[in-house]
Amino acid sequence: MSGILVVAEQRAGRISRISWEALAAAHRLGDARTVTAVVLGAETETPAAELAAKISGKVLRVEHGLLTPYTADGYIIALQQVIEREEPACVIFPHTYQVRDYAPALAARFAQVLISDVIAISEDRVFIRPLMQGRLNGSYRKSSSGICFVSVQAGAFPAETVIAGAATVELFAPVMDAAQLRTRPGEPYRAAAQTVDLGSAQIIVGVGRGIKSQENLPIVQELAAALGGEVAASRPICDAGWLPMEFQVGSSGHTVAPKLYIAAGISGAIQHLVGMKGSQCIVAINKDPDAPIFEIADYGIVGDLMEVVPALTAAVKEARQ
Amino acid sequence: MKIIVAIKQVPERDAPVCIDAAGKWIEESDLQFAMNESDAHALEEALQLKEKHGGEVIVLSAGPERVATTIREALAKGADRAIHIICDDLQKRDALGLARLLAATAKSENPDLVLTGLQSEDLGFGQTGVILAELLGLPHATLILHIEKTDSGIEVKRELEEGWFQNIQLPLPAVVTMQSGGNKLRYATLMGIKRAKTKELRQIPAIELGVASEPTVLLEKISWPQKQKATQMITGSAKDAAATLVAKLKTEVHVL
Amino acid sequence: MMLMLPTLAEPQHFSSLEKLLLAILVAGSIYVFWLRFSIVLGKILNSKNDADFHLFPIGPRIRDFFSEVLLQSKVIGQRPAAGVAHALVFWAFCAFAIVTLNHCLSPFGLGFLSPSGFVGRIYFEIAAVFAAACAFGIAGLFVRRFFVRPKWLGEKLSWESGLIALLIFLLMTTYLGAFFTADASPATRALWWIHTLALFVFLPIIPNTKHLHLVLSPFTIFLSRGGFSQIPPLAGDEDFGLIAGTDLTQLVSLQAYSCVECGRCTEHCPANNTGKILNPKQIVLGVRAYLKDLGPASAEPLLGKYNSQEAAFQCTTCGACEFQCPVGIEHLPILIGLRRGAVNTGTWDDDYGARLFLGLERGSNALGLSPSERDKFIARQQLPSFDGTQEYCLWLGCMGGYDPKGREIVADLARVMNFLGVTFGVLRKEKCTGDPVRRLGNDLLFQQLAEENLASLAENKVKKIITICPHCVRTIQEDWKEFGTPPPIEHHSEFLARHLPQLPPVKDHDKIVFHDPCYLGRYRNVYDQPRAVAALAGRLVEAERNHERSFCCGAGGGLTFLGEETGQRISQVRAAELVATGATTIAAACPFCNSMLRDALATDEHAPELVDIAQIAARRLP
């Protein structure tokens, strides 16, 4: 049992960023030449070529018509055969929704547990992963012999640290049968576009009293548009009729938890806070350095939002080009 | 429909935590415990399915004596009966070990559907449900927001990354892990608590289930992450601050 | 020297036919009265027992009876003009009791008061004064109801009120008229018979109309629950609140039947005044209609045909209704009872409500924030930890612990207490007192919170509590009694007022208006102490509705945690009223009032400054 298997994911024929990060983790763990990158699907030639051009070791194309679309059964069956064939010491996955769907069952087939969501690997093979929703770190070590199954968190192992090389490409056709796939997945779809869907917006720009007048709202709307996000407002803005009630975020409005919440001209009164404190990243822009919003913000800019917001819009547009 | 819901009692979210003397776990003496949030959504989905299609909802949980309060909360919310696997050494079992305990109990019940939460708020492995499906030999789906009964089994709505969704058809029996937020949780009521007093709560010592319990991975120690959450104040002119912020949104927040 | 006043004329002789007719009339009238009244009495007595009712201490009951029934204090005090008119009618009825008895007995030779006798003559003349006052009063009330038509008396004209007014007027004028006729004249006999007919037509009408209050309201006032917004504990495992007729207790039924439909409750209701469908009078009359139609043994839901769940959950529990009621109806236990019935059984399906409950099921505060936020505030402010040696435990509450404005108020209070050399400490952990869930009717959560907090207070050996929030004060002092013995607690306004002499005497020159919080004013009768502190800031002016008439800010009853309100914002109406006084400063004494008014004033660029009285006191410090 030796070598490291890395299961890469492809999206529309291209290898995903987090798959490169999984490879970076593998290169951290062991010799790059013993790493085998695995890509699955009905068609794997293009992604395999992409991999082979960037890493050393081997690229294994696991190709079968039943592997697209993704099903847990399909991947488990195929990967079990791959693992039995390759006999790696370690299998590394990117920690994606898809991996969480099949990898634990795959590991269980080998009487192992997947060490998931790893953010660091120490010299002596201790895997660090977050506990208590990121408030603590736990150090895990394998206590039994057998294959080590690991999934790595996005952003933990920079893709840039992948050791360059040129790999050989191998084709493998797993043995599987349609009757073994017990679930029938449908086509992915997006939620129906609604006028305001703050609950599912990933980016929200919230505007408060600091905007001073209704005429100034467009600068906030432009920022939201540039970020591809939604506009929301604190209660006084909706009270004054500058934005409809559906835009209200707060204790008597929506509760949101987007990836990014930019609070522009919002002081941070409790009614608004309770509606957005769950946001993953909070950026506060306010003229008052003592505004309570800065206490819960991850990033803060003390300044006039009439200047900062348009500057931010310009910077975002530039970054997106 | 006979539905088993596997729930876990976890430390109350947002409770201030500190590492215990041995450095291996958190100090539990001062803690309050509650039902894991995604498990609560799993329970809610099960109750809604029962209300629509009839049947029975059985709550299953493994842990020490204190887990009984959370089990009774589930009974108060509408589950019909409960099974408590009494286990004082949950810390020493890994996800596989725990899933084996649950599988041993679930198998004898012959359920149509087994629901679990997506992941626990303390360890966050998110694997127990998937391993359970593997041990029971049942098809499964994860990250599910909603379940509908169909003629051939169930159709589930799965959450994908970046705002996409997918519907999946599964035959019954099956195992489903529920994501938080797909349904509206019901609050515990006085009437529910009073009725729960007469519902069956069967206790099984873990040892009686005779499953292998040696863990394959060990939690050696716990520690504080290096970066604590502190507000980063970005200074400079509007233009400079904007540029700095955009750079951070790219590299630290991964949002652009 | 006896004045030569006219005396009452009475027919001296009644024929046998007349005696027979009279006997039939009296018997028949009393019979119909009894038939109807016994139905009402039956419904009241067949209602569930009030398990927590205590007749003793009886002193306060006698005192309230004397004041509110005999002296008509509330009737007059809260609506002076109409109140005096009604009081005159009532006193006339009292005076006439003996006259009427004598009136019915004398045709049979059993009369005991004679217009020619000394006592009789004086008595009749005194009664005449009352009769004149009553006739005047009832005429005035008739004009008010049928011509002036105030809004709270209802849209529809009540024919029955008109009839009663007419009968009363007739009774008084026929009595008075007999002072100007002779004993033997046919006019006297005519007046006598009209009077008698009016009397015995009136009597059977009483049980089926709001005039039942003539019989019931003295009992209703005497048998009150004994506190303000006194919420009875649930009785046993099957009691979840007011769900159906079987849950109505004798007190509730008695009160429902006592309603005089005066509309004073609705007139002062902040919800009703801002376009909500809640109408406190209709809540009570809805229960009465339920009892009339279905009785106290029915399983039909109370919230449905007779009252709506939506209305029940629009109440801020400000207490204006219960405070105003002249016949002793206690609206709040009824409203909260209806809410309990919905919440304790899970039939209240409200997203915000569920979120509040779920948050408190697993968390420590009503805002859903992490307790570490409170810890950070305590550390930053360097508030001492309560260790059993300090005099006071400073209870932060949810707003004091987590709301930026509430924290400012706490910080200022701490500064003042430090200046005064009064020792205090804050508890390491606090759970919400449970006020919002108590007012929303969630007994399960409330019991859990009360019991955990009481245990924590006992464990920490807390002897005395001071806090900035009137809701905390009320809940800890009164509502927690059901589950233990809370330590004494006072509101910071009471503390500050007591220590005023020790604060530096510098006075500002603002024009300042104080907003009476519902839970400090009506609930606790504290009006002067906060004003004494507010007056430090300058000249005190009063809002149009002040003291016990203070208009709610809209946050109470758990409503601040629920979604948007329909109609006008209660907070905006109150804010406008405060601004209209021309004050430069608005003084608050409750962090919820502060929060609501702050929001309402937010878009007004020239809004007066809004401060808590603790901040006013702290400004005095060097």
PDB file of N, CA and C in Angstrom, chain B residues 196-244:
ATOM      1  N   ALA B 196     -45.777  14.083  25.689  1.00  0.00           N
ATOM      2  CA  ALA B 196     -44.563  13.279  25.559  1.00  0.00           C
ATOM      3  C   ALA B 196     -44.353  12.381  26.760  1.00  0.00           C
ATOM      4  N   LYS B 197     -44.904  12.778  27.887  1.00  0.00           N
ATOM      5  CA  LYS B 197     -44.688  11.993  29.116  1.00  0.00           C
ATOM      6  C   LYS B 197     -45.167  10.561  28.960  1.00  0.00           C
ATOM      7  N   THR B 198     -46.176  10.345  28.115  1.00  0.00           N
ATOM      8  CA  THR B 198     -46.711   8.982  28.010  1.00  0.00           C
ATOM      9  C   THR B 198     -46.124   8.215  26.843  1.00  0.00           C
ATOM     10  N   LYS B 199     -45.218   8.820  26.109  1.00  0.00           N
ATOM     11  CA  LYS B 199     -44.677   8.110  24.944  1.00  0.00           C
ATOM     12  C   LYS B 199     -43.506   7.213  25.330  1.00  0.00           C
ATOM     13  N   GLU B 200     -43.309   6.162  24.548  1.00  0.00           N
ATOM     14  CA  GLU B 200     -42.290   5.168  24.875  1.00  0.00           C
ATOM     15  C   GLU B 200     -40.886   5.668  24.608  1.00  0.00           C
ATOM     16  N   LEU B 201     -40.010   5.505  25.604  1.00  0.00           N
ATOM     17  CA  LEU B 201     -38.599   5.840  25.443  1.00  0.00           C
ATOM     18  C   LEU B 201     -37.807   4.613  25.845  1.00  0.00           C
ATOM     19  N   ARG B 202     -37.358   3.860  24.860  1.00  0.00           N
ATOM     20  CA  ARG B 202     -36.661   2.605  25.159  1.00  0.00           C
ATOM     21  C   ARG B 202     -35.162   2.882  25.268  1.00  0.00           C
ATOM     22  N   GLN B 203     -34.579   2.357  26.342  1.00  0.00           N
ATOM     23  CA  GLN B 203     -33.142   2.569  26.522  1.00  0.00           C
ATOM     24  C   GLN B 203     -32.378   1.288  26.252  1.00  0.00           C
ATOM     25  N   ILE B 204     -31.326   1.360  25.464  1.00  0.00           N
ATOM     26  CA  ILE B 204     -30.497   0.184  25.168  1.00  0.00           C
ATOM     27  C   ILE B 204     -29.059   0.531  25.490  1.00  0.00           C
ATOM     28  N   PRO B 205     -28.431  -0.175  26.431  1.00  0.00           N
ATOM     29  CA  PRO B 205     -27.001   0.088  26.651  1.00  0.00           C
ATOM     30  C   PRO B 205     -26.224  -0.288  25.406  1.00  0.00           C
ATOM     31  N   ALA B 206     -25.250   0.547  25.048  1.00  0.00           N
ATOM     32  CA  ALA B 206     -24.528   0.337  23.795  1.00  0.00           C
ATOM     33  C   ALA B 206     -23.890  -1.043  23.727  1.00  0.00           C
ATOM     34  N   ILE B 207     -23.462  -1.492  24.881  1.00  0.00           N
ATOM     35  CA  ILE B 207     -22.738  -2.755  24.918  1.00  0.00           C
ATOM     36  C   ILE B 207     -23.602  -3.908  24.402  1.00  0.00           C
ATOM     37  N   GLU B 208     -24.923  -3.777  24.608  1.00  0.00           N
ATOM     38  CA  GLU B 208     -25.825  -4.857  24.189  1.00  0.00           C
ATOM     39  C   GLU B 208     -25.880  -5.024  22.690  1.00  0.00           C
ATOM     40  N   LEU B 209     -25.481  -3.953  21.966  1.00  0.00           N
ATOM     41  CA  LEU B 209     -25.595  -4.042  20.520  1.00  0.00           C
ATOM     42  C   LEU B 209     -24.424  -4.804  19.905  1.00  0.00           C
ATOM     43  N   GLY B 210     -23.396  -5.020  20.710  1.00  0.00           N
ATOM     44  CA  GLY B 210     -22.285  -5.862  20.281  1.00  0.00           C
ATOM     45  C   GLY B 210     -21.620  -5.454  18.981  1.00  0.00           C
ATOM     46  N   VAL B 211     -21.380  -4.155  18.827  1.00  0.00           N
ATOM     47  CA  VAL B 211     -20.688  -3.755  17.597  1.00  0.00           C
ATOM     48  C   VAL B 211     -19.249  -3.388  17.917  1.00  0.00           C
ATOM     49  N   ALA B 212     -18.417  -3.480  16.908  1.00  0.00           N
ATOM     50  CA  ALA B 212     -17.004  -3.112  17.067  1.00  0.00           C
ATOM     51  C   ALA B 212     -16.932  -1.622  17.352  1.00  0.00           C
ATOM     52  N   SER B 213     -16.083  -1.264  18.329  1.00  0.00           N
ATOM     53  CA  SER B 213     -16.058   0.147  18.684  1.00  0.00           C
ATOM     54  C   SER B 213     -14.682   0.772  18.603  1.00  0.00           C
ATOM     55  N   GLU B 214     -13.681   0.042  18.184  1.00  0.00           N
ATOM     56  CA  GLU B 214     -12.350   0.633  18.087  1.00  0.00           C
ATOM     57  C   GLU B 214     -12.320   1.711  17.027  1.00  0.00           C
ATOM     58  N   PRO B 215     -11.912   2.903  17.391  1.00  0.00           N
ATOM     59  CA  PRO B 215     -11.937   3.969  16.386  1.00  0.00           C
ATOM     60  C   PRO B 215     -10.774   3.844  15.406  1.00  0.00           C
ATOM     61  N   THR B 216     -10.983   4.303  14.175  1.00  0.00           N
ATOM     62  CA  THR B 216      -9.917   4.299  13.184  1.00  0.00           C
ATOM     63  C   THR B 216      -9.189   5.634  13.153  1.00  0.00           C
ATOM     64  N   VAL B 217      -9.845   6.675  13.671  1.00  0.00           N
ATOM     65  CA  VAL B 217      -9.155   7.965  13.799  1.00  0.00           C
ATOM     66  C   VAL B 217      -9.347   8.438  15.230  1.00  0.00           C
ATOM     67  N   LEU B 218      -8.360   9.121  15.750  1.00  0.00           N
ATOM     68  CA  LEU B 218      -8.416   9.593  17.119  1.00  0.00           C
ATOM     69  C   LEU B 218      -8.254  11.105  17.147  1.00  0.00           C
ATOM     70  N   LEU B 219      -9.072  11.750  17.995  1.00  0.00           N
ATOM     71  CA  LEU B 219      -8.891  13.178  18.214  1.00  0.00           C
ATOM     72  C   LEU B 219      -7.834  13.303  19.300  1.00  0.00           C
ATOM     73  N   GLU B 220      -6.654  13.746  18.876  1.00  0.00           N
ATOM     74  CA  GLU B 220      -5.536  13.793  19.831  1.00  0.00           C
ATOM     75  C   GLU B 220      -5.643  14.974  20.760  1.00  0.00           C
ATOM     76  N   LYS B 221      -5.912  16.112  20.208  1.00  0.00           N
ATOM     77  CA  LYS B 221      -6.052  17.296  21.054  1.00  0.00           C
ATOM     78  C   LYS B 221      -6.845  18.363  20.318  1.00  0.00           C
ATOM     79  N   ILE B 222      -7.307  19.335  21.099  1.00  0.00           N
ATOM     80  CA  ILE B 222      -7.984  20.471  20.460  1.00  0.00           C
ATOM     81  C   ILE B 222      -7.260  21.754  20.855  1.00  0.00           C
ATOM     82  N   SER B 223      -7.360  22.731  19.996  1.00  0.00           N
ATOM     83  CA  SER B 223      -6.621  23.977  20.228  1.00  0.00           C
ATOM     84  C   SER B 223      -7.381  25.146  19.630  1.00  0.00           C
ATOM     85  N   TRP B 224      -6.948  26.326  20.004  1.00  0.00           N
ATOM     86  CA  TRP B 224      -7.576  27.524  19.439  1.00  0.00           C
ATOM     87  C   TRP B 224      -6.976  27.812  18.072  1.00  0.00           C
ATOM     88  N   PRO B 225      -7.808  28.236  17.119  1.00  0.00           N
ATOM     89  CA  PRO B 225      -7.253  28.620  15.826  1.00  0.00           C
ATOM     90  C   PRO B 225      -6.395  29.863  16.001  1.00  0.00           C
ATOM     91  N   GLN B 226      -5.369  30.033  15.136  1.00  0.00           N
ATOM     92  CA  GLN B 226      -4.487  31.173  15.322  1.00  0.00           C
ATOM     93  C   GLN B 226      -5.204  32.492  15.129  1.00  0.00           C
ATOM     94  N   LYS B 227      -5.956  32.596  14.056  1.00  0.00           N
ATOM     95  CA  LYS B 227      -6.593  33.876  13.784  1.00  0.00           C
ATOM     96  C   LYS B 227      -7.918  33.972  14.519  1.00  0.00           C
ATOM     97  N   GLN B 228      -8.018  34.868  15.463  1.00  0.00           N
ATOM     98  CA  GLN B 228      -9.307  35.116  16.100  1.00  0.00           C
ATOM     99  C   GLN B 228     -10.031  36.170  15.273  1.00  0.00           C
ATOM    100  N   LYS B 229     -11.338  36.189  15.390  1.00  0.00           N
ATOM    101  CA  LYS B 229     -12.108  37.151  14.602  1.00  0.00           C
ATOM    102  C   LYS B 229     -11.936  38.540  15.195  1.00  0.00           C
ATOM    103  N   ALA B 230     -11.274  39.423  14.477  1.00  0.00           N
ATOM    104  CA  ALA B 230     -11.139  40.811  14.912  1.00  0.00           C
ATOM    105  C   ALA B 230     -11.423  41.687  13.710  1.00  0.00           C
ATOM    106  N   THR B 231     -12.001  42.799  13.954  1.00  0.00           N
ATOM    107  CA  THR B 231     -12.347  43.684  12.851  1.00  0.00           C
ATOM    108  C   THR B 231     -11.083  44.264  12.238  1.00  0.00           C
ATOM    109  N   GLN B 232     -10.938  44.094  10.932  1.00  0.00           N
ATOM    110  CA  GLN B 232      -9.802  44.709  10.247  1.00  0.00           C
ATOM    111  C   GLN B 232     -10.251  46.070   9.743  1.00  0.00           C
ATOM    112  N   MET B 233      -9.710  47.119  10.332  1.00  0.00           N
ATOM    113  CA  MET B 233     -10.077  48.458   9.871  1.00  0.00           C
ATOM    114  C   MET B 233      -9.175  48.818   8.705  1.00  0.00           C
ATOM    115  N   ILE B 234      -9.795  49.201   7.604  1.00  0.00           N
ATOM    116  CA  ILE B 234      -9.033  49.550   6.408  1.00  0.00           C
ATOM    117  C   ILE B 234      -8.968  51.062   6.321  1.00  0.00           C
ATOM    118  N   THR B 235      -7.766  51.586   6.298  1.00  0.00           N
ATOM    119  CA  THR B 235      -7.607  53.044   6.300  1.00  0.00           C
ATOM    120  C   THR B 235      -7.159  53.528   4.929  1.00  0.00           C
ATOM    121  N   GLY B 236      -7.075  54.846   4.831  1.00  0.00           N
ATOM    122  CA  GLY B 236      -6.624  55.437   3.576  1.00  0.00           C
ATOM    123  C   GLY B 236      -7.745  56.178   2.882  1.00  0.00           C
ATOM    124  N   SER B 237      -7.417  56.721   1.726  1.00  0.00           N
ATOM    125  CA  SER B 237      -8.433  57.463   0.965  1.00  0.00           C
ATOM    126  C   SER B 237      -9.495  56.491   0.485  1.00  0.00           C
ATOM    127  N   ALA B 238     -10.593  57.042   0.027  1.00  0.00           N
ATOM    128  CA  ALA B 238     -11.701  56.188  -0.421  1.00  0.00           C
ATOM    129  C   ALA B 238     -11.206  55.228  -1.494  1.00  0.00           C
ATOM    130  N   LYS B 239     -10.417  55.745  -2.423  1.00  0.00           N
ATOM    131  CA  LYS B 239      -9.946  54.922  -3.538  1.00  0.00           C
ATOM    132  C   LYS B 239      -9.031  53.814  -3.023  1.00  0.00           C
ATOM    133  N   ASP B 240      -8.091  54.178  -2.130  1.00  0.00           N
ATOM    134  CA  ASP B 240      -7.155  53.180  -1.607  1.00  0.00           C
ATOM    135  C   ASP B 240      -7.885  52.132  -0.781  1.00  0.00           C
ATOM    136  N   ALA B 241      -8.768  52.621   0.088  1.00  0.00           N
ATOM    137  CA  ALA B 241      -9.492  51.667   0.952  1.00  0.00           C
ATOM    138  C   ALA B 241     -10.295  50.706   0.099  1.00  0.00           C
ATOM    139  N   ALA B 242     -10.903  51.226  -0.959  1.00  0.00           N
ATOM    140  CA  ALA B 242     -11.706  50.364  -1.835  1.00  0.00           C
ATOM    141  C   ALA B 242     -10.828  49.302  -2.459  1.00  0.00           C
ATOM    142  N   ALA B 243      -9.654  49.713  -2.918  1.00  0.00           N
ATOM    143  CA  ALA B 243      -8.757  48.753  -3.560  1.00  0.00           C
ATOM    144  C   ALA B 243      -8.318  47.683  -2.573  1.00  0.00           C
ATOM    145  N   THR B 244      -7.965  48.109  -1.361  1.00  0.00           N
ATOM    146  CA  THR B 244      -7.553  47.142  -0.326  1.00  0.00           C
ATOM    147  C   THR B 244      -8.675  46.162  -0.035  1.00  0.00           C
TER     148      THR B 244
END
